[in-house]
Short mmCIF file of C-alpha atoms and ligand atoms in Angstrom, two decimals:
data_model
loop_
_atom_site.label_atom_id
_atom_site.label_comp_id
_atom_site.label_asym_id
_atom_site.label_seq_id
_atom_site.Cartn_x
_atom_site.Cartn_y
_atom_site.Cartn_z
CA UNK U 1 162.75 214.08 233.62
CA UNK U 2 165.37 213.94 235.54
CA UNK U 3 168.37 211.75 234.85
CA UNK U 4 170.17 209.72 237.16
CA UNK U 5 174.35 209.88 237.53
CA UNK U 6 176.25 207.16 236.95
CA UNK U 7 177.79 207.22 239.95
CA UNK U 8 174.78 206.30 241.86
CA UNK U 9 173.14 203.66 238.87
CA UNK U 10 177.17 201.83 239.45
CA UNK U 11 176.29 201.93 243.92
CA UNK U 12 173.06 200.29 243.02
CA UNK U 13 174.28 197.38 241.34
CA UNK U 14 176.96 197.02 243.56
CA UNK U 15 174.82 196.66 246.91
CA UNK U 16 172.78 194.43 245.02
CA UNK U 17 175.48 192.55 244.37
CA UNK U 18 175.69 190.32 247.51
CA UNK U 19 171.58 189.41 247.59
CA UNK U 20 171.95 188.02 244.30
CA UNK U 21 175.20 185.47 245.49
CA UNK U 22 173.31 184.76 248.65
CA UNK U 23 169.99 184.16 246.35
CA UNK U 24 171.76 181.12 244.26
CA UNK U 25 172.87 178.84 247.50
CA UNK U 26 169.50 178.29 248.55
CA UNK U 27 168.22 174.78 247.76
CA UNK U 28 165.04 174.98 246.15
CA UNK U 29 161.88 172.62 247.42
CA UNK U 30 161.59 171.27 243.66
CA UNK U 31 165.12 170.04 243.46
CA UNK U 32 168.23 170.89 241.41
CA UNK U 33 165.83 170.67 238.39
CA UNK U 34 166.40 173.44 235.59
CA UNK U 35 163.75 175.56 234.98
CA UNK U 36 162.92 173.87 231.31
CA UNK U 37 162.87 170.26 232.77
CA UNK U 38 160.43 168.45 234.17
CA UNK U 39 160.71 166.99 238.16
CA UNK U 40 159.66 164.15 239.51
CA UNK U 41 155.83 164.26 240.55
CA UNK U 42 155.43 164.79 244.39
CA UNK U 43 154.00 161.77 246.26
CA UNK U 44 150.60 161.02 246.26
CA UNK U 45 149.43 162.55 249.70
CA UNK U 46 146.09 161.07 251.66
CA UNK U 47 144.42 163.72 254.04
CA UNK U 48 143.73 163.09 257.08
CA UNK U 49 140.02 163.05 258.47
CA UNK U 50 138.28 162.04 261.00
CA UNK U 51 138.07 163.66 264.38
CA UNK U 52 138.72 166.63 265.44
CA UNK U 53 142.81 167.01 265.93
CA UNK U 54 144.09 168.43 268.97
CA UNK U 55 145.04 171.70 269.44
CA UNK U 56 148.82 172.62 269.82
CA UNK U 57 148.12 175.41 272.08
CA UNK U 58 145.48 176.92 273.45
CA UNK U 59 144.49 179.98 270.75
CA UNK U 60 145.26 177.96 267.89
CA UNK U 61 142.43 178.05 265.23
CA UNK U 62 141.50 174.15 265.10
CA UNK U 63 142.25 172.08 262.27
CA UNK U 64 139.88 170.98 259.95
CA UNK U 65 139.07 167.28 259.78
CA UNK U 66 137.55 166.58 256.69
CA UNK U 67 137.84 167.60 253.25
CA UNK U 68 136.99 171.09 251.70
CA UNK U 69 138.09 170.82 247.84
CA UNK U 70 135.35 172.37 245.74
CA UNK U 71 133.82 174.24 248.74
CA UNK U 72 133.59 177.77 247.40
CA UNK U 73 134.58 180.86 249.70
CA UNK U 74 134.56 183.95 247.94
CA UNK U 75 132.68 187.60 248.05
CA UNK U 76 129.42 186.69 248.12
CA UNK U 77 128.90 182.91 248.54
CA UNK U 78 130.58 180.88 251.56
CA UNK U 79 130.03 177.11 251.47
CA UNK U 80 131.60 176.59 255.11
CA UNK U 81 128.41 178.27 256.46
CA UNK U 82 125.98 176.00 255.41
CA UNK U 83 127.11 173.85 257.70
CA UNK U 84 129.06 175.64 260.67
CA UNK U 85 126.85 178.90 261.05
CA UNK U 86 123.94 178.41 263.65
CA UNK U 87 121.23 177.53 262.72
CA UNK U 88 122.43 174.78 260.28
CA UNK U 89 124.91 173.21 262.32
CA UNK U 90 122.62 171.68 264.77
CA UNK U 91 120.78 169.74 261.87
CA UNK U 92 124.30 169.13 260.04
CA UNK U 93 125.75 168.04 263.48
CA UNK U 94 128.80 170.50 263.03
CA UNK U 95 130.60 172.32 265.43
CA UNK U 96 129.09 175.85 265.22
CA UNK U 97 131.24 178.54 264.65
CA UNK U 98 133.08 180.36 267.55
CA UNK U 99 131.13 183.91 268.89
CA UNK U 100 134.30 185.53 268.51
CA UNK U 101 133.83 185.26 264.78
CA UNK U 102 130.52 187.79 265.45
CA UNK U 103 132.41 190.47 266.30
CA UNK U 104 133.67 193.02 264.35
CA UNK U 105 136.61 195.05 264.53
CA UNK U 106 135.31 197.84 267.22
CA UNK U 107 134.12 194.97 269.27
CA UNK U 108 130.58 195.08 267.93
CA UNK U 109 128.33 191.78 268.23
CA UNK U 110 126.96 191.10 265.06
CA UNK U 111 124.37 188.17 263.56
CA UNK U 112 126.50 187.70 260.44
CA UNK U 113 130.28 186.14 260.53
CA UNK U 114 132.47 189.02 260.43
CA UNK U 115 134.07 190.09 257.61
CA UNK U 116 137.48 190.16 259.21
CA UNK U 117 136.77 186.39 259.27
CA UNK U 118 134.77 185.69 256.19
CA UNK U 119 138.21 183.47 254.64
CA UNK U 120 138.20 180.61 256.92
CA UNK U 121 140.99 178.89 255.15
CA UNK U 122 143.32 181.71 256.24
CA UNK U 123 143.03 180.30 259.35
CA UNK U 124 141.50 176.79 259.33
CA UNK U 125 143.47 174.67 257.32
CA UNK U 126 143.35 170.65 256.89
CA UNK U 127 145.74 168.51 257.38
CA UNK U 128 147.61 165.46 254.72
CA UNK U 129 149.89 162.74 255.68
CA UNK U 130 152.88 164.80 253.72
CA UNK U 131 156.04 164.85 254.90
CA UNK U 132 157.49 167.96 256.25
CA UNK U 133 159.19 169.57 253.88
CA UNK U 134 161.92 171.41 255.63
CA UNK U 135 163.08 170.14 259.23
CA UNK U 136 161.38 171.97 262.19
CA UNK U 137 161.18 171.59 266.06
CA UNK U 138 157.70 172.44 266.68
CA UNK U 139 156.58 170.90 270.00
CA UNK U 140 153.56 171.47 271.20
CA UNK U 141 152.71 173.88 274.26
CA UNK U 142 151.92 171.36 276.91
CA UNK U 143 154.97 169.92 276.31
CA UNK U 144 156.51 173.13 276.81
CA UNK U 145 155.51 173.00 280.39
C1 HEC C 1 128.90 169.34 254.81
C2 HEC C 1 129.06 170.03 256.07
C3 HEC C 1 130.36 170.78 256.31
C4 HEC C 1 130.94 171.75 255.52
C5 HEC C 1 130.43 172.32 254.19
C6 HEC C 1 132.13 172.19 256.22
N1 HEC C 1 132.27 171.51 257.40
FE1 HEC C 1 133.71 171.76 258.79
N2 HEC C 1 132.96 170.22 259.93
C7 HEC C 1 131.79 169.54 259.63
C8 HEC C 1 131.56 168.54 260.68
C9 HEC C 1 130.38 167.56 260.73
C10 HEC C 1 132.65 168.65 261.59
C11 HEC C 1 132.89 167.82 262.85
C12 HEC C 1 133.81 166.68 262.56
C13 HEC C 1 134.08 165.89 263.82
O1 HEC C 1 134.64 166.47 264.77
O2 HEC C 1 133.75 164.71 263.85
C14 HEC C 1 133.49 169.71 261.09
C15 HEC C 1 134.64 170.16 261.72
C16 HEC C 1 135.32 171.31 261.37
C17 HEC C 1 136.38 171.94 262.15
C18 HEC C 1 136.95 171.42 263.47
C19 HEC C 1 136.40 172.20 264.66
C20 HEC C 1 137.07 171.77 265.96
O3 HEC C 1 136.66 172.31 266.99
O4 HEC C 1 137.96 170.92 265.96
C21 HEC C 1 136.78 173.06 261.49
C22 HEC C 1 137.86 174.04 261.89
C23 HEC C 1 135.99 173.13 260.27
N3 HEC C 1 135.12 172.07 260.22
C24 HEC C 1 136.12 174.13 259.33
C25 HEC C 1 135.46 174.15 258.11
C26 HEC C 1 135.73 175.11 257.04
C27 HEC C 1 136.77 176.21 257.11
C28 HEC C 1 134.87 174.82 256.03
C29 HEC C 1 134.79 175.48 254.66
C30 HEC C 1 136.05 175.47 253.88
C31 HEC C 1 134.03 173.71 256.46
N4 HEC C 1 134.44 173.32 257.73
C32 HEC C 1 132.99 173.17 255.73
C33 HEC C 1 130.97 169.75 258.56
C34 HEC C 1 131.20 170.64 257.50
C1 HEC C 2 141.56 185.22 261.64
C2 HEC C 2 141.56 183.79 261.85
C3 HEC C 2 140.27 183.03 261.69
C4 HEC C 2 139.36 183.08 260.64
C5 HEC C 2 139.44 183.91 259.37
C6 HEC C 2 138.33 182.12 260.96
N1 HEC C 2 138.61 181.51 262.16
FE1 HEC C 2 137.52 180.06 263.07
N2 HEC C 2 138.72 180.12 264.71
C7 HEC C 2 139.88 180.87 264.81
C8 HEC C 2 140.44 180.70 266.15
C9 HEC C 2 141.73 181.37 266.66
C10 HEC C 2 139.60 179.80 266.84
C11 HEC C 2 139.75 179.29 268.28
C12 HEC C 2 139.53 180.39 269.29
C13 HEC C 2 138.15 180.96 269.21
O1 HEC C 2 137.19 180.24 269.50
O2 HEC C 2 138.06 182.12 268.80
C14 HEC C 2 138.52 179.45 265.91
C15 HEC C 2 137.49 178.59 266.19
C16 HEC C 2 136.61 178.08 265.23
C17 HEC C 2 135.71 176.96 265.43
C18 HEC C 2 135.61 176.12 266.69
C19 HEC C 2 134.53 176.61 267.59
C20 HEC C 2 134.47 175.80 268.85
O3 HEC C 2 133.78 176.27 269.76
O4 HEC C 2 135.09 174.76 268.93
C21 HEC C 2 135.02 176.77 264.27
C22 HEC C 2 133.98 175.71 263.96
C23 HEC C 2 135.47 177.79 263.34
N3 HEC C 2 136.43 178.57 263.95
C24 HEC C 2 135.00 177.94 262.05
C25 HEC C 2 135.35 178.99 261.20
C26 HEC C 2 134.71 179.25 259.93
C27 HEC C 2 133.60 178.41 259.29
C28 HEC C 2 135.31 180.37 259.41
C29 HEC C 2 134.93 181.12 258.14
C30 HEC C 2 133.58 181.64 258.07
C31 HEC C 2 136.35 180.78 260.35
N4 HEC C 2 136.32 179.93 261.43
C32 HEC C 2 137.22 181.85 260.16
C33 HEC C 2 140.41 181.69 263.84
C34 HEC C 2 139.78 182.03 262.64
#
């Protein structure tokens, strides 16, 4: 094998250098706790459910508005169908799931979701009364206008 100089093992540290200074001013979301201690617990968060939320613009994947702890989504088993794919949803009263989400990724209709869409919670996500935790100025796109 081949060894390296010293010349260039010494450049690397020194460009690193700077990323690792720039690395320690950033104030992390769990507080100036040390890495041994314990932090304070966060607060106790309630999730909001109900009706459907409204959409912040217009291709935004909607929210989900109820809970989905324990529903299983993985390889083989998907509990979100066994209420949102058709048929079931018109006995379960759910919306059914969007016909884009039958298509696969040459454009193909198909009669199963597609797998390009088979992890709903990387887009559909519910919602909790938490606080925000870092500042933002999201506005919606109607108010945009
Ligand atoms: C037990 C049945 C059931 C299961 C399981 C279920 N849902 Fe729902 N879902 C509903 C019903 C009913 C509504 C309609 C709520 C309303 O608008 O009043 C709904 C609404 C939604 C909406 C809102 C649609 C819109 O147009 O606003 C999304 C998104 C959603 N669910 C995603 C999911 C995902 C993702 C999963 C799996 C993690 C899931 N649901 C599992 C019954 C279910
Ligand atoms: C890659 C992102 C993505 C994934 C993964 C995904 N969705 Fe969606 N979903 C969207 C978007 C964007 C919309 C709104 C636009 C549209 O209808 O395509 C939507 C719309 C919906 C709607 C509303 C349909 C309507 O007519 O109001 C339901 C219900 C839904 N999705 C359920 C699901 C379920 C269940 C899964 C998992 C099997 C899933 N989605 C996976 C992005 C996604």
């Amino acid at each position: 094998m081949k060894t390296i100089p010293p010349l260039l093992v010494a450049l690397a540290f020194a460009a690193a250098l700077p990323v690792v200074s720039a690395a320690q001013e950033v104030a992390p979301l769990r507080g100036e706790v040390g890495i041994d201690e314990l932090n304070e617990a966060p607060p106790i968060v309630r999730l909001r459910s109900g009706r459907a939320f409204p959409r912040a613009y217009r291709q935004q994947p909607p929210l989900i508005p109820h809970r989905i702890a324990g529903y299983q989504i993985d390889l083989r088993v998907n509990k979100c169908l066994s209420c949102h794919d058709w048929p079931n949803n018109v006995e379960e009263g759910a919306p059914k799931i969007s016909e884009t989400h039958y298509v696969d990724r040459n454009g193909r209709p198909l009669d199963r979701v597609a797998r390009t869409r088979w992890f709903c919670t990387q887009c559909h996500v519910p919602q909790t009364n938490a606080p925000s935790l870092v500042k933002n100025a999201f506005k919606n796109a109607k108010d945009l206008r």
